[in-house]
PDB file of N, CA and C in Angstrom:
ATOM      1  N   GLU A   1     -18.224   7.575  30.973  1.00 56.00           N
ATOM      2  CA  GLU A   1     -17.270   6.589  31.561  1.00 56.00           C
ATOM      3  C   GLU A   1     -16.671   5.898  30.532  1.00 56.00           C
ATOM      4  N   TYR A   2     -14.874   5.546  31.046  1.00 60.00           N
ATOM      5  CA  TYR A   2     -14.249   4.753  29.949  1.00 60.00           C
ATOM      6  C   TYR A   2     -13.454   3.625  30.497  1.00 60.00           C
ATOM      7  N   GLY A   3     -13.333   3.176  29.862  1.00 65.00           N
ATOM      8  CA  GLY A   3     -12.787   1.423  29.968  1.00 65.00           C
ATOM      9  C   GLY A   3     -12.232   0.514  28.913  1.00 65.00           C
ATOM     10  N   ASP A   4     -12.107  -0.338  29.102  1.00 71.00           N
ATOM     11  CA  ASP A   4     -11.279  -1.490  28.188  1.00 71.00           C
ATOM     12  C   ASP A   4     -12.578  -1.797  27.262  1.00 71.00           C
ATOM     13  N   ASP A   5     -13.829  -1.521  27.583  1.00 87.00           N
ATOM     14  CA  ASP A   5     -14.845  -2.006  26.845  1.00 87.00           C
ATOM     15  C   ASP A   5     -15.563  -1.116  26.030  1.00 87.00           C
ATOM     16  N   ARG A   6     -14.959   0.197  26.046  1.00 93.00           N
ATOM     17  CA  ARG A   6     -15.103   1.526  25.418  1.00 93.00           C
ATOM     18  C   ARG A   6     -14.537   1.467  23.649  1.00 93.00           C
ATOM     19  N   ALA A   7     -15.086   0.966  23.057  1.00 95.00           N
ATOM     20  CA  ALA A   7     -14.177   1.289  21.452  1.00 95.00           C
ATOM     21  C   ALA A   7     -14.005   2.453  21.050  1.00 95.00           C
ATOM     22  N   ASP A   8     -15.272   3.381  21.387  1.00 94.00           N
ATOM     23  CA  ASP A   8     -14.453   5.038  21.435  1.00 94.00           C
ATOM     24  C   ASP A   8     -13.176   5.421  22.079  1.00 94.00           C
ATOM     25  N   TRP A   9     -13.065   4.964  23.445  1.00 94.00           N
ATOM     26  CA  TRP A   9     -12.189   5.606  24.351  1.00 94.00           C
ATOM     27  C   TRP A   9     -10.798   5.221  23.705  1.00 94.00           C
ATOM     28  N   ARG A  10     -11.035   3.705  23.290  1.00 95.00           N
ATOM     29  CA  ARG A  10      -9.661   2.677  22.679  1.00 95.00           C
ATOM     30  C   ARG A  10      -9.495   3.483  20.869  1.00 95.00           C
ATOM     31  N   ALA A  11     -10.491   4.235  20.309  1.00 96.00           N
ATOM     32  CA  ALA A  11     -10.351   5.035  19.522  1.00 96.00           C
ATOM     33  C   ALA A  11      -9.182   6.423  19.545  1.00 96.00           C
ATOM     34  N   ARG A  12      -9.577   6.980  20.367  1.00 96.00           N
ATOM     35  CA  ARG A  12      -8.891   8.079  21.041  1.00 96.00           C
ATOM     36  C   ARG A  12      -7.710   7.965  21.214  1.00 96.00           C
ATOM     37  N   LEU A  13      -7.128   7.189  22.387  1.00 96.00           N
ATOM     38  CA  LEU A  13      -6.117   6.394  22.452  1.00 96.00           C
ATOM     39  C   LEU A  13      -5.703   6.339  21.574  1.00 96.00           C
ATOM     40  N   ALA A  14      -5.798   5.546  20.414  1.00 97.00           N
ATOM     41  CA  ALA A  14      -4.658   5.218  19.120  1.00 97.00           C
ATOM     42  C   ALA A  14      -4.764   6.175  18.037  1.00 97.00           C
ATOM     43  N   THR A  15      -5.702   7.395  18.609  1.00 97.00           N
ATOM     44  CA  THR A  15      -5.489   8.498  17.736  1.00 97.00           C
ATOM     45  C   THR A  15      -4.472   9.438  18.364  1.00 97.00           C
ATOM     46  N   ALA A  16      -4.182   9.355  19.650  1.00 98.00           N
ATOM     47  CA  ALA A  16      -2.868   9.997  20.357  1.00 98.00           C
ATOM     48  C   ALA A  16      -1.673   9.289  20.231  1.00 98.00           C
ATOM     49  N   TYR A  17      -1.919   7.980  20.403  1.00 98.00           N
ATOM     50  CA  TYR A  17      -0.626   7.772  19.794  1.00 98.00           C
ATOM     51  C   TYR A  17       0.322   7.886  18.558  1.00 98.00           C
ATOM     52  N   GLU A  18      -0.963   8.071  17.835  1.00 97.00           N
ATOM     53  CA  GLU A  18      -0.470   8.012  16.504  1.00 97.00           C
ATOM     54  C   GLU A  18       0.080   9.295  16.533  1.00 97.00           C
ATOM     55  N   VAL A  19      -0.476  10.524  16.974  1.00 98.00           N
ATOM     56  CA  VAL A  19       0.305  11.855  16.857  1.00 98.00           C
ATOM     57  C   VAL A  19       1.694  11.669  17.792  1.00 98.00           C
ATOM     58  N   LEU A  20       1.492  11.294  18.462  1.00 98.00           N
ATOM     59  CA  LEU A  20       2.893  10.787  18.980  1.00 98.00           C
ATOM     60  C   LEU A  20       4.271  10.076  18.462  1.00 98.00           C
ATOM     61  N   GLY A  21       3.886   9.311  17.402  1.00 97.00           N
ATOM     62  CA  GLY A  21       4.587   8.925  16.648  1.00 97.00           C
ATOM     63  C   GLY A  21       4.768   7.101  16.854  1.00 97.00           C
ATOM     64  N   TRP A  22       4.020   7.312  17.838  1.00 98.00           N
ATOM     65  CA  TRP A  22       4.027   5.865  18.661  1.00 98.00           C
ATOM     66  C   TRP A  22       2.772   4.428  17.488  1.00 98.00           C
ATOM     67  N   LEU A  23       3.359   4.083  16.559  1.00 97.00           N
ATOM     68  CA  LEU A  23       2.678   3.637  15.488  1.00 97.00           C
ATOM     69  C   LEU A  23       2.347   2.154  15.901  1.00 97.00           C
ATOM     70  N   PRO A  24       3.439   1.321  16.252  1.00 96.00           N
ATOM     71  CA  PRO A  24       2.764   0.095  16.868  1.00 96.00           C
ATOM     72  C   PRO A  24       1.927   0.376  18.139  1.00 96.00           C
ATOM     73  N   GLU A  25       1.494   0.998  18.641  1.00 97.00           N
ATOM     74  CA  GLU A  25       0.803   1.092  19.990  1.00 97.00           C
ATOM     75  C   GLU A  25      -0.910   1.769  19.589  1.00 97.00           C
ATOM     76  N   SER A  26      -0.357   2.189  18.298  1.00 97.00           N
ATOM     77  CA  SER A  26      -1.885   2.946  17.605  1.00 97.00           C
ATOM     78  C   SER A  26      -2.686   2.006  17.341  1.00 97.00           C
ATOM     79  N   LEU A  27      -1.845   1.264  16.002  1.00 97.00           N
ATOM     80  CA  LEU A  27      -2.024  -0.008  15.737  1.00 97.00           C
ATOM     81  C   LEU A  27      -3.412  -0.882  16.697  1.00 97.00           C
ATOM     82  N   LEU A  28      -2.082  -1.119  17.610  1.00 97.00           N
ATOM     83  CA  LEU A  28      -3.151  -2.299  19.140  1.00 97.00           C
ATOM     84  C   LEU A  28      -4.182  -1.467  19.422  1.00 97.00           C
ATOM     85  N   GLU A  29      -4.343  -0.675  19.572  1.00 96.00           N
ATOM     86  CA  GLU A  29      -5.740  -0.189  20.063  1.00 96.00           C
ATOM     87  C   GLU A  29      -6.727   0.625  19.172  1.00 96.00           C
ATOM     88  N   TRP A  30      -6.345   0.477  17.552  1.00 97.00           N
ATOM     89  CA  TRP A  30      -7.283   0.790  16.505  1.00 97.00           C
ATOM     90  C   TRP A  30      -8.250  -1.314  16.595  1.00 97.00           C
ATOM     91  N   GLN A  31      -6.947  -1.751  16.821  1.00 97.00           N
ATOM     92  CA  GLN A  31      -7.550  -3.400  16.741  1.00 97.00           C
ATOM     93  C   GLN A  31      -8.617  -3.535  17.906  1.00 97.00           C
ATOM     94  N   ARG A  32      -8.078  -3.271  18.979  1.00 96.00           N
ATOM     95  CA  ARG A  32      -8.469  -3.721  20.346  1.00 96.00           C
ATOM     96  C   ARG A  32     -10.363  -2.455  19.974  1.00 96.00           C
ATOM     97  N   ALA A  33     -10.191  -1.501  19.292  1.00 96.00           N
ATOM     98  CA  ALA A  33     -11.820  -1.078  19.333  1.00 96.00           C
ATOM     99  C   ALA A  33     -12.650  -1.768  17.925  1.00 96.00           C
ATOM    100  N   ARG A  34     -11.504  -2.171  17.089  1.00 96.00           N
ATOM    101  CA  ARG A  34     -12.435  -2.909  15.807  1.00 96.00           C
ATOM    102  C   ARG A  34     -12.752  -4.091  16.547  1.00 96.00           C
ATOM    103  N   ALA A  35     -12.195  -4.604  17.472  1.00 96.00           N
ATOM    104  CA  ALA A  35     -12.778  -5.864  17.958  1.00 96.00           C
ATOM    105  C   ALA A  35     -13.987  -5.760  19.011  1.00 96.00           C
ATOM    106  N   LEU A  36     -14.108  -4.876  19.466  1.00 96.00           N
ATOM    107  CA  LEU A  36     -15.391  -4.326  20.341  1.00 96.00           C
ATOM    108  C   LEU A  36     -16.702  -3.782  19.677  1.00 96.00           C
ATOM    109  N   GLU A  37     -15.818  -3.479  18.362  1.00 95.00           N
ATOM    110  CA  GLU A  37     -17.397  -3.039  17.338  1.00 95.00           C
ATOM    111  C   GLU A  37     -16.678  -3.652  15.494  1.00 95.00           C
ATOM    112  N   LEU A  38     -17.229  -4.660  15.826  1.00 93.00           N
ATOM    113  CA  LEU A  38     -16.813  -5.405  14.280  1.00 93.00           C
ATOM    114  C   LEU A  38     -17.293  -5.138  13.367  1.00 93.00           C
ATOM    115  N   ASP A  39     -18.762  -4.067  13.558  1.00 93.00           N
ATOM    116  CA  ASP A  39     -19.803  -3.680  12.199  1.00 93.00           C
ATOM    117  C   ASP A  39     -19.150  -2.406  11.972  1.00 93.00           C
ATOM    118  N   ASN A  40     -17.990  -1.553  12.887  1.00 95.00           N
ATOM    119  CA  ASN A  40     -17.889  -0.494  12.463  1.00 95.00           C
ATOM    120  C   ASN A  40     -16.583   0.104  11.620  1.00 95.00           C
ATOM    121  N   ALA A  41     -17.156   0.458  10.063  1.00 95.00           N
ATOM    122  CA  ALA A  41     -15.749   0.503   9.064  1.00 95.00           C
ATOM    123  C   ALA A  41     -15.098   1.288   9.288  1.00 95.00           C
ATOM    124  N   HIS A  42     -15.140   2.289  10.218  1.00 95.00           N
ATOM    125  CA  HIS A  42     -14.303   3.358  10.227  1.00 95.00           C
ATOM    126  C   HIS A  42     -12.796   2.610  11.077  1.00 95.00           C
ATOM    127  N   TYR A  43     -12.972   1.935  12.288  1.00 97.00           N
ATOM    128  CA  TYR A  43     -11.723   1.465  12.786  1.00 97.00           C
ATOM    129  C   TYR A  43     -11.187  -0.120  11.942  1.00 97.00           C
ATOM    130  N   ASN A  44     -11.596  -0.623  10.828  1.00 96.00           N
ATOM    131  CA  ASN A  44     -11.241  -1.499  10.133  1.00 96.00           C
ATOM    132  C   ASN A  44     -10.810  -0.656   8.852  1.00 96.00           C
ATOM    133  N   ARG A  45     -11.088   0.671   8.597  1.00 96.00           N
ATOM    134  CA  ARG A  45     -10.331   1.679   7.765  1.00 96.00           C
ATOM    135  C   ARG A  45      -8.863   2.206   8.373  1.00 96.00           C
ATOM    136  N   GLU A  46      -9.201   2.502   9.981  1.00 96.00           N
ATOM    137  CA  GLU A  46      -7.615   2.846  10.623  1.00 96.00           C
ATOM    138  C   GLU A  46      -6.776   2.022  10.663  1.00 96.00           C
ATOM    139  N   VAL A  47      -7.313   0.581  10.912  1.00 97.00           N
ATOM    140  CA  VAL A  47      -6.391  -0.655  11.014  1.00 97.00           C
ATOM    141  C   VAL A  47      -5.554  -0.742   9.695  1.00 97.00           C
ATOM    142  N   GLY A  48      -6.588  -0.939   8.704  1.00 96.00           N
ATOM    143  CA  GLY A  48      -6.069  -0.868   7.792  1.00 96.00           C
ATOM    144  C   GLY A  48      -4.525   0.129   7.324  1.00 96.00           C
ATOM    145  N   ARG A  49      -5.349   1.260   7.151  1.00 95.00           N
ATOM    146  CA  ARG A  49      -4.012   2.622   7.169  1.00 95.00           C
ATOM    147  C   ARG A  49      -3.029   2.435   7.837  1.00 95.00           C
ATOM    148  N   LEU A  50      -2.818   2.027   9.575  1.00 96.00           N
ATOM    149  CA  LEU A  50      -2.096   1.626  10.137  1.00 96.00           C
ATOM    150  C   LEU A  50      -1.068   0.077   9.836  1.00 96.00           C
ATOM    151  N   LEU A  51      -1.826  -0.308   9.262  1.00 97.00           N
ATOM    152  CA  LEU A  51      -0.849  -1.543   8.718  1.00 97.00           C
ATOM    153  C   LEU A  51      -0.297  -1.200   7.218  1.00 97.00           C
ATOM    154  N   LEU A  52      -0.610  -0.262   6.412  1.00 94.00           N
ATOM    155  CA  LEU A  52       0.142   0.081   5.439  1.00 94.00           C
ATOM    156  C   LEU A  52       1.216   0.803   6.215  1.00 94.00           C
ATOM    157  N   LEU A  53       0.662   1.917   6.997  1.00 93.00           N
ATOM    158  CA  LEU A  53       2.073   2.503   7.338  1.00 93.00           C
ATOM    159  C   LEU A  53       3.455   1.818   8.312  1.00 93.00           C
ATOM    160  N   THR A  54       2.886   0.649   8.707  1.00 92.00           N
ATOM    161  CA  THR A  54       3.984  -0.382   9.480  1.00 92.00           C
ATOM    162  C   THR A  54       4.239  -1.339   8.299  1.00 92.00           C
ATOM    163  N   SER A  55       4.147  -0.919   6.779  1.00 93.00           N
ATOM    164  CA  SER A  55       5.071  -1.979   5.759  1.00 93.00           C
ATOM    165  C   SER A  55       4.089  -3.806   5.881  1.00 93.00           C
ATOM    166  N   GLU A  56       2.695  -3.782   6.208  1.00 94.00           N
ATOM    167  CA  GLU A  56       2.372  -4.684   6.079  1.00 94.00           C
ATOM    168  C   GLU A  56       1.327  -5.071   5.155  1.00 94.00           C
ATOM    169  N   PRO A  57       1.508  -4.453   3.778  1.00 95.00           N
ATOM    170  CA  PRO A  57       0.486  -4.853   3.112  1.00 95.00           C
ATOM    171  C   PRO A  57      -0.403  -5.341   2.398  1.00 95.00           C
ATOM    172  N   ALA A  58      -0.150  -6.859   2.305  1.00 96.00           N
ATOM    173  CA  ALA A  58      -1.175  -7.755   2.698  1.00 96.00           C
ATOM    174  C   ALA A  58      -2.592  -8.259   3.406  1.00 96.00           C
ATOM    175  N   ALA A  59      -1.848  -7.306   4.755  1.00 96.00           N
ATOM    176  CA  ALA A  59      -2.854  -7.446   6.105  1.00 96.00           C
ATOM    177  C   ALA A  59      -3.462  -6.213   5.968  1.00 96.00           C
ATOM    178  N   ALA A  60      -2.995  -5.315   5.618  1.00 95.00           N
ATOM    179  CA  ALA A  60      -3.994  -3.869   5.197  1.00 95.00           C
ATOM    180  C   ALA A  60      -4.738  -3.941   4.567  1.00 95.00           C
ATOM    181  N   LEU A  61      -4.909  -4.887   3.242  1.00 95.00           N
ATOM    182  CA  LEU A  61      -5.626  -4.936   2.273  1.00 95.00           C
ATOM    183  C   LEU A  61      -7.076  -5.465   2.911  1.00 95.00           C
ATOM    184  N   THR A  62      -6.565  -6.515   3.583  1.00 95.00           N
ATOM    185  CA  THR A  62      -7.786  -7.067   4.161  1.00 95.00           C
ATOM    186  C   THR A  62      -8.688  -6.416   5.172  1.00 95.00           C
ATOM    187  N   GLU A  63      -8.402  -5.811   5.992  1.00 93.00           N
ATOM    188  CA  GLU A  63      -9.278  -4.316   6.421  1.00 93.00           C
ATOM    189  C   GLU A  63      -9.657  -3.547   5.811  1.00 93.00           C
ATOM    190  N   LEU A  64      -9.231  -3.263   4.875  1.00 93.00           N
ATOM    191  CA  LEU A  64      -9.818  -2.093   3.811  1.00 93.00           C
ATOM    192  C   LEU A  64     -10.902  -2.450   2.894  1.00 93.00           C
ATOM    193  N   GLU A  65     -10.631  -3.999   2.564  1.00 94.00           N
ATOM    194  CA  GLU A  65     -11.479  -4.382   1.560  1.00 94.00           C
ATOM    195  C   GLU A  65     -12.776  -4.930   3.257  1.00 94.00           C
ATOM    196  N   ALA A  66     -12.516  -5.223   4.028  1.00 94.00           N
ATOM    197  CA  ALA A  66     -13.601  -5.445   5.169  1.00 94.00           C
ATOM    198  C   ALA A  66     -13.920  -3.715   5.258  1.00 94.00           C
ATOM    199  N   ALA A  67     -13.710  -2.958   5.449  1.00 94.00           N
ATOM    200  CA  ALA A  67     -14.127  -1.382   5.249  1.00 94.00           C
ATOM    201  C   ALA A  67     -14.854  -1.248   4.450  1.00 94.00           C
ATOM    202  N   ALA A  68     -14.445  -1.472   3.469  1.00 94.00           N
ATOM    203  CA  ALA A  68     -15.234  -0.951   2.005  1.00 94.00           C
ATOM    204  C   ALA A  68     -16.836  -2.138   2.163  1.00 94.00           C
ATOM    205  N   ALA A  69     -16.531  -2.972   2.499  1.00 94.00           N
ATOM    206  CA  ALA A  69     -18.194  -4.147   2.754  1.00 94.00           C
ATOM    207  C   ALA A  69     -18.800  -3.474   3.593  1.00 94.00           C
ATOM    208  N   LEU A  70     -18.366  -2.828   4.861  1.00 94.00           N
ATOM    209  CA  LEU A  70     -19.148  -2.623   5.730  1.00 94.00           C
ATOM    210  C   LEU A  70     -19.835  -1.255   5.219  1.00 94.00           C
ATOM    211  N   ASN A  71     -19.000   0.120   4.712  1.00 92.00           N
ATOM    212  CA  ASN A  71     -19.262   1.174   4.081  1.00 92.00           C
ATOM    213  C   ASN A  71     -18.581   1.455   2.578  1.00 92.00           C
ATOM    214  N   PRO A  72     -19.546   1.102   1.923  1.00 91.00           N
ATOM    215  CA  PRO A  72     -18.957   1.099   0.358  1.00 91.00           C
ATOM    216  C   PRO A  72     -18.956   2.553   0.006  1.00 91.00           C
ATOM    217  N   ASN A  73     -19.697   3.659   0.674  1.00 90.00           N
ATOM    218  CA  ASN A  73     -20.314   4.774   0.350  1.00 90.00           C
ATOM    219  C   ASN A  73     -18.359   5.970   1.130  1.00 90.00           C
ATOM    220  N   ASP A  74     -18.156   5.159   1.704  1.00 86.00           N
ATOM    221  CA  ASP A  74     -16.713   5.994   2.808  1.00 86.00           C
ATOM    222  C   ASP A  74     -15.876   6.244   1.524  1.00 86.00           C
ATOM    223  N   ARG A  75     -15.724   7.630   1.227  1.00 86.00           N
ATOM    224  CA  ARG A  75     -14.530   8.070   0.631  1.00 86.00           C
ATOM    225  C   ARG A  75     -13.366   7.399   0.802  1.00 86.00           C
ATOM    226  N   LEU A  76     -13.133   7.919   2.434  1.00 84.00           N
ATOM    227  CA  LEU A  76     -12.002   7.823   2.829  1.00 84.00           C
ATOM    228  C   LEU A  76     -11.128   6.802   2.925  1.00 84.00           C
ATOM    229  N   THR A  77     -12.034   5.391   2.995  1.00 82.00           N
ATOM    230  CA  THR A  77     -11.667   3.618   2.795  1.00 82.00           C
ATOM    231  C   THR A  77     -11.126   3.683   1.396  1.00 82.00           C
ATOM    232  N   TRP A  78     -11.570   4.644   0.438  1.00 81.00           N
ATOM    233  CA  TRP A  78     -10.733   4.384  -0.792  1.00 81.00           C
ATOM    234  C   TRP A  78      -9.563   5.648  -1.375  1.00 81.00           C
ATOM    235  N   GLU A  79      -9.672   6.438  -0.660  1.00 77.00           N
ATOM    236  CA  GLU A  79      -8.385   6.919  -0.651  1.00 77.00           C
ATOM    237  C   GLU A  79      -6.866   6.629  -0.360  1.00 77.00           C
TER     238      GLU A  79
END
């Protein structure tokens, strides 16, 4: 089942939006996914990456630091 309360569906929608080039919509869905699963480093990392792509480096740094704190061994956070 899918719905507003499923972070994994929000993440899939975010990915689809990004493929279409809809970065603001993608960022919003990653933020929604992150809000549903605060302990998921992947969602923080994706929010940070999208913030970098949308020229918000200070906000991106906060998200990427949170991702690194949640999962310091995730090499994708450090790339």
